[in-house]
Tab-separated table of C-alpha atoms in Angstrom:
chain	number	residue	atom	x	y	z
A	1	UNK	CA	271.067	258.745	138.340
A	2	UNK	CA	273.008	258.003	135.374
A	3	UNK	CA	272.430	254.145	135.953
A	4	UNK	CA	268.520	254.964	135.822
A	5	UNK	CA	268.639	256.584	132.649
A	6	UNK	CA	270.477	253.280	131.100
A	7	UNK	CA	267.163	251.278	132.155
A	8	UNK	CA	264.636	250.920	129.668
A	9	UNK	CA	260.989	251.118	130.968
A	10	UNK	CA	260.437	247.700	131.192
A	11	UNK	CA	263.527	246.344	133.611
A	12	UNK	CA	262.131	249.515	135.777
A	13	UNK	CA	258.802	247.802	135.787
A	14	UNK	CA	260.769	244.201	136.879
A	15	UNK	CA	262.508	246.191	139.973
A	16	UNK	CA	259.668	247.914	141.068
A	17	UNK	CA	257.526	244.958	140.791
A	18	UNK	CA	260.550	242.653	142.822
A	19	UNK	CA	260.667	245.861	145.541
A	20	UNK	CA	256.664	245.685	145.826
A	21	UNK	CA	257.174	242.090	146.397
A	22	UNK	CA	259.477	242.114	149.174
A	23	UNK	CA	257.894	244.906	150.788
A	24	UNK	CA	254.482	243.341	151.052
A	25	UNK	CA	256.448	240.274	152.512
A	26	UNK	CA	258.248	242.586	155.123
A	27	UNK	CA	254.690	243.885	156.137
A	28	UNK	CA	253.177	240.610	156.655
A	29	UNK	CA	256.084	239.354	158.722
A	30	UNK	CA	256.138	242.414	161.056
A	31	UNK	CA	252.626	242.101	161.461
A	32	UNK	CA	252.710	238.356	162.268
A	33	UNK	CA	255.825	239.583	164.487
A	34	UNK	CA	253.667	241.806	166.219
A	35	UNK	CA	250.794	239.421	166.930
A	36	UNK	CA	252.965	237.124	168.519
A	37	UNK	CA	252.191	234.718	165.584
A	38	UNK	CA	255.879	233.672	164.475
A	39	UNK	CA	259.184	234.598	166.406
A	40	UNK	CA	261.170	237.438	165.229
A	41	UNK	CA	263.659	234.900	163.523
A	42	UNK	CA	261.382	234.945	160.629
A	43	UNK	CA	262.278	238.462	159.881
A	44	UNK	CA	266.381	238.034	160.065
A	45	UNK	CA	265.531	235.089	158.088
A	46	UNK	CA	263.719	236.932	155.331
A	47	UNK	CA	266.136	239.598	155.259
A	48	UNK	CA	269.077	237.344	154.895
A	49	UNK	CA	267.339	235.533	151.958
A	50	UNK	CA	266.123	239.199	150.431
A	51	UNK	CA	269.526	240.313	150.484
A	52	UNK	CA	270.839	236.865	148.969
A	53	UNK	CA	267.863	237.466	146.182
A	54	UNK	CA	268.563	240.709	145.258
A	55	UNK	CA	272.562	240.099	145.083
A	56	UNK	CA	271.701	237.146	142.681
A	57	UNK	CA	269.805	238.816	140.225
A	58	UNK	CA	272.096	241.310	140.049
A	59	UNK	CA	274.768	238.667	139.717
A	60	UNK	CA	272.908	237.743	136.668
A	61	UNK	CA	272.199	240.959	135.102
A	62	UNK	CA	275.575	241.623	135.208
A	63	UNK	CA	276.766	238.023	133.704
A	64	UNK	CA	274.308	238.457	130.790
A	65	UNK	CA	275.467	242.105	130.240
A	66	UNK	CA	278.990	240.343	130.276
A	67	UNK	CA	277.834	237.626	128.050
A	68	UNK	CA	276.925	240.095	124.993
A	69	UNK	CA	279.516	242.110	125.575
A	70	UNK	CA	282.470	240.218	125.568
A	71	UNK	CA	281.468	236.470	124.776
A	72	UNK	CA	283.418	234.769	126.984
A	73	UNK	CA	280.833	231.792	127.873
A	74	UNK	CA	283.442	230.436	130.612
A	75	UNK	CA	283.071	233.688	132.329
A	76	UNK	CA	279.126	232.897	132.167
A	77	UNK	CA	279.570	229.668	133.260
A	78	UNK	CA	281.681	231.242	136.447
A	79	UNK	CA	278.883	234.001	137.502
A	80	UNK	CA	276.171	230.807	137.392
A	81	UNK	CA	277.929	228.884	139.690
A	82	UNK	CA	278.404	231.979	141.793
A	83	UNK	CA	275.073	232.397	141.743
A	84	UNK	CA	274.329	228.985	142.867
A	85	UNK	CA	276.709	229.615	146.039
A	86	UNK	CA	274.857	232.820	146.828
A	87	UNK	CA	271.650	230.767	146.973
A	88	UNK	CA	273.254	228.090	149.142
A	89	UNK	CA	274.635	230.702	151.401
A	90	UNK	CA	271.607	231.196	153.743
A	91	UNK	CA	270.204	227.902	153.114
A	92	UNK	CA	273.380	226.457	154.678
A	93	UNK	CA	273.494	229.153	157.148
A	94	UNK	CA	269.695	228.460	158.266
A	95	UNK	CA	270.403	224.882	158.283
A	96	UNK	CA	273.981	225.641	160.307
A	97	UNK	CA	272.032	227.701	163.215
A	98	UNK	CA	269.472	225.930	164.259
A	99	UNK	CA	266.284	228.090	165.213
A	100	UNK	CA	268.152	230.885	166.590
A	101	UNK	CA	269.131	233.637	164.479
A	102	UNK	CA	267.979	232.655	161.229
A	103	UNK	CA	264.442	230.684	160.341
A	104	UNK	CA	264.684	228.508	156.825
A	105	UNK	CA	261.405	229.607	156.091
A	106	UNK	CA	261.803	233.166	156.480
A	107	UNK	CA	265.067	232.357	154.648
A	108	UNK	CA	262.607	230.857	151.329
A	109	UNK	CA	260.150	233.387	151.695
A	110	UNK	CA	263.333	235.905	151.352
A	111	UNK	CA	264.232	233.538	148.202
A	112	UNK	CA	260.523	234.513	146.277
A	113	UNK	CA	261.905	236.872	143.898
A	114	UNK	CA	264.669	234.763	142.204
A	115	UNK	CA	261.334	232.741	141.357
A	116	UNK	CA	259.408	235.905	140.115
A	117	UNK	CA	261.923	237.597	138.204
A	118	UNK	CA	261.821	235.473	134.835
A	119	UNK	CA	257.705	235.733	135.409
A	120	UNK	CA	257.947	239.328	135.465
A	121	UNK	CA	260.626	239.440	132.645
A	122	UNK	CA	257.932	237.130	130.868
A	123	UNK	CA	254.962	239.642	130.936
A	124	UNK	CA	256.827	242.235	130.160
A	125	UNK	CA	258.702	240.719	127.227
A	126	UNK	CA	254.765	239.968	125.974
A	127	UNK	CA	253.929	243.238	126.564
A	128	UNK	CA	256.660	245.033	125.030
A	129	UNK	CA	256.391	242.485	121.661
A	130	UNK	CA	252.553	243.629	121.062
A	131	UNK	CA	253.612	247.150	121.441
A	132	UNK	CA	256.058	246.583	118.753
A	133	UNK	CA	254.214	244.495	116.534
A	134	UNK	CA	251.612	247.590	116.067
């Protein structure tokens, strides 16, 4: 709880916009589960690249946090290219296993909100700016 009350308003509005996201993803996929329209390796696929998502943003919260606390730019440079291995983690994996347990496209649609976090960040930088220019 004590975490939460760090948060300003707007990186609240970024994670509940990135949990909205995946959650309307995981109710399309269990629906097209359920219809028999894709196999169920869609959905270990998507949670696999979900999980991979979610541990690189935070990944990169943290190494920006780092950055302005400390300085240390090698340290940045270190998180970014662990972030880079945590995005070639399931890609590799869904490459690796074939069809079976892991799908690569339920693997990219896992990988959406690495592309809509700066977007959100974006509207919500706007936002806050016209709030403060008033």
């Amino acid at each position: 709880m004590n975490r939460l009350k760090k948060l300003n308003k707007a990186e609240l509005m970024v994670y509940a916009l990135l949990v909205i996201t995946n959650l309307i993803s995981l109710i399309v996929l269990l629906v097209l589960v359920g219809t028999k329209t894709i196999q169920w390796n869609w959905i270990t696929g998507y949670l696999l690249g979900a999980t991979a998502a979610m541990l690189a943003i935070f990944v990169m919260k943290k190494a920006v946090a780092q950055l302005m606390k400390t300085e240390n730019h090698y340290l940045y440079y270190f998180m970014y290219v662990v972030r880079v291995g945590i995005y070639m983690i399931p890609l590799l994996l869904a490459f690796l296993f074939k069809g079976t347990p892991f799908y690569i496209m339920g693997v990219l649609i896992g990988l959406v909100p690495v592309i809509l976090f700066p977007f959100f960040n974006g509207i919500l930088l706007k936002q806050n700016s016209l709030y403060l220019d008033k």
